[in-house]
PDB file of C-alpha atoms in Angstrom:
ATOM      1  CA  MET A   4       0.344   0.001  -0.153  1.00 51.00           C
ATOM      2  CA  ALA A   5       1.539   3.468  -0.972  1.00 55.00           C
ATOM      3  CA  THR A   6       1.465   6.056   1.671  1.00 61.00           C
ATOM      4  CA  LEU A   7       0.657   9.817   0.849  1.00 60.00           C
ATOM      5  CA  SER A   8       3.670  12.180   2.068  1.00 62.00           C
ATOM      6  CA  ASN A   9       3.862  15.937   1.397  1.00 61.00           C
ATOM      7  CA  PRO A  10       6.399  16.763  -1.494  1.00 59.00           C
ATOM      8  CA  ILE A  11       7.714  19.624   0.319  1.00 58.00           C
ATOM      9  CA  GLU A  12       8.830  17.254   3.412  1.00 59.00           C
ATOM     10  CA  GLN A  13      10.341  14.590   1.135  1.00 60.00           C
ATOM     11  CA  ASN A  14      12.578  17.525  -0.422  1.00 60.00           C
ATOM     12  CA  GLU A  15      13.656  18.596   3.189  1.00 60.00           C
ATOM     13  CA  PHE A  16      14.925  14.880   3.864  1.00 62.00           C
ATOM     14  CA  ARG A  17      16.511  14.366   0.480  1.00 67.00           C
ATOM     15  CA  ASN A  18      19.279  16.958   1.642  1.00 67.00           C
ATOM     16  CA  HIS A  19      19.091  15.923   4.889  1.00 72.00           C
ATOM     17  CA  PHE A  20      22.621  14.408   6.288  1.00 78.00           C
ATOM     18  CA  VAL A  21      24.155  13.229   9.723  1.00 80.00           C
ATOM     19  CA  VAL A  22      27.504  14.290  10.817  1.00 85.00           C
ATOM     20  CA  ILE A  23      28.813  12.240  13.139  1.00 85.00           C
ATOM     21  CA  HIS A  24      32.411  13.250  14.964  1.00 87.00           C
ATOM     22  CA  PRO A  25      34.790  10.957  14.823  1.00 85.00           C
ATOM     23  CA  LEU A  26      35.404  10.784  18.732  1.00 88.00           C
ATOM     24  CA  ASP A  27      31.947   9.455  18.615  1.00 87.00           C
ATOM     25  CA  ASP A  28      32.249   7.162  15.632  1.00 87.00           C
ATOM     26  CA  ALA A  29      32.621   3.464  15.732  1.00 87.00           C
ATOM     27  CA  PRO A  30      36.805   2.494  15.500  1.00 85.00           C
ATOM     28  CA  GLU A  31      37.543   1.239  11.800  1.00 84.00           C
ATOM     29  CA  THR A  32      39.416  -2.214  11.784  1.00 86.00           C
ATOM     30  CA  LYS A  33      43.288  -1.690  10.692  1.00 85.00           C
ATOM     31  CA  VAL A  34      45.225  -3.108   8.002  1.00 84.00           C
ATOM     32  CA  ASP A  35      47.077  -6.343   9.062  1.00 85.00           C
ATOM     33  CA  THR A  36      50.543  -5.786   8.038  1.00 84.00           C
ATOM     34  CA  GLU A  37      52.059  -9.319   9.767  1.00 84.00           C
ATOM     35  CA  SER A  38      50.198 -11.461   7.076  1.00 84.00           C
ATOM     36  CA  LEU A  39      51.586  -9.347   4.041  1.00 84.00           C
ATOM     37  CA  GLY A  40      54.736 -10.805   2.239  1.00 85.00           C
ATOM     38  CA  PRO A  41      57.496  -9.194   0.619  1.00 86.00           C
ATOM     39  CA  MET A  42      56.604  -6.783  -2.012  1.00 85.00           C
ATOM     40  CA  PRO A  43      57.791  -7.720  -5.605  1.00 91.00           C
ATOM     41  CA  MET A  44      59.792  -5.287  -7.359  1.00 93.00           C
ATOM     42  CA  THR A  45      61.105  -4.822 -10.931  1.00 96.00           C
ATOM     43  CA  MET A  46      64.448  -4.321 -12.166  1.00 97.00           C
ATOM     44  CA  SER A  47      63.641  -0.453 -12.812  1.00 97.00           C
ATOM     45  CA  VAL A  48      62.190  -0.187  -9.563  1.00 96.00           C
ATOM     46  CA  ARG A  49      65.600  -1.649  -7.925  1.00 96.00           C
ATOM     47  CA  ILE A  50      67.322   0.559  -9.757  1.00 98.00           C
ATOM     48  CA  SER A  51      65.665   3.665  -9.011  1.00 97.00           C
ATOM     49  CA  LEU A  52      65.802   2.596  -5.227  1.00 97.00           C
ATOM     50  CA  LEU A  53      69.355   1.998  -5.559  1.00 97.00           C
ATOM     51  CA  SER A  54      70.082   5.320  -7.029  1.00 98.00           C
ATOM     52  CA  LEU A  55      67.874   7.166  -4.664  1.00 98.00           C
ATOM     53  CA  ARG A  56      69.909   5.603  -2.238  1.00 98.00           C
ATOM     54  CA  VAL A  57      73.373   6.572  -3.624  1.00 98.00           C
ATOM     55  CA  TYR A  58      72.391  10.360  -4.104  1.00 98.00           C
ATOM     56  CA  LEU A  59      71.010  10.384  -0.252  1.00 98.00           C
ATOM     57  CA  ILE A  60      74.349   9.376   0.663  1.00 98.00           C
ATOM     58  CA  LEU A  61      76.055  11.800  -1.553  1.00 98.00           C
ATOM     59  CA  MET A  62      74.019  14.520  -0.393  1.00 98.00           C
ATOM     60  CA  MET A  63      75.020  13.510   3.331  1.00 98.00           C
ATOM     61  CA  LEU A  64      78.841  13.546   2.715  1.00 98.00           C
ATOM     62  CA  LEU A  65      78.650  17.133   0.728  1.00 97.00           C
ATOM     63  CA  VAL A  66      76.867  17.971   4.041  1.00 98.00           C
ATOM     64  CA  LEU A  67      79.497  16.636   6.229  1.00 97.00           C
ATOM     65  CA  TYR A  68      82.270  18.356   3.856  1.00 96.00           C
ATOM     66  CA  HIS A  69      80.647  21.436   3.892  1.00 96.00           C
ATOM     67  CA  VAL A  70      80.447  21.427   7.878  1.00 96.00           C
ATOM     68  CA  LEU A  71      84.032  20.276   8.427  1.00 96.00           C
ATOM     69  CA  ASP A  72      84.817  23.059   5.553  1.00 94.00           C
ATOM     70  CA  MET A  73      83.207  25.914   7.912  1.00 95.00           C
ATOM     71  CA  ALA A  74      84.881  24.453  10.837  1.00 94.00           C
ATOM     72  CA  LYS A  75      88.303  25.346   8.987  1.00 91.00           C
ATOM     73  CA  LEU A  76      89.052  21.777   9.252  1.00 91.00           C
ATOM     74  CA  PHE A  77      90.363  21.745   5.753  1.00 81.00           C
ATOM     75  CA  GLY A  78      93.806  23.787   4.760  1.00 75.00           C
TER      76      GLY A  78
END
């Protein structure tokens, strides 16, 4: 059986949203990383990560050299 309702009231409920504060909401389940295995990497990813590692080590050495140069440890 169809119920008769006022179209104006339906329009009011159509744009009605309930806002729940995150502290009052139910906690969500977290991802279990213990069951994950090692991630497969392609050769291009390995080369990219290796070059990034070499770049970061080189930048750290340059910063160390600059600090030692400012301390006048090099003639």
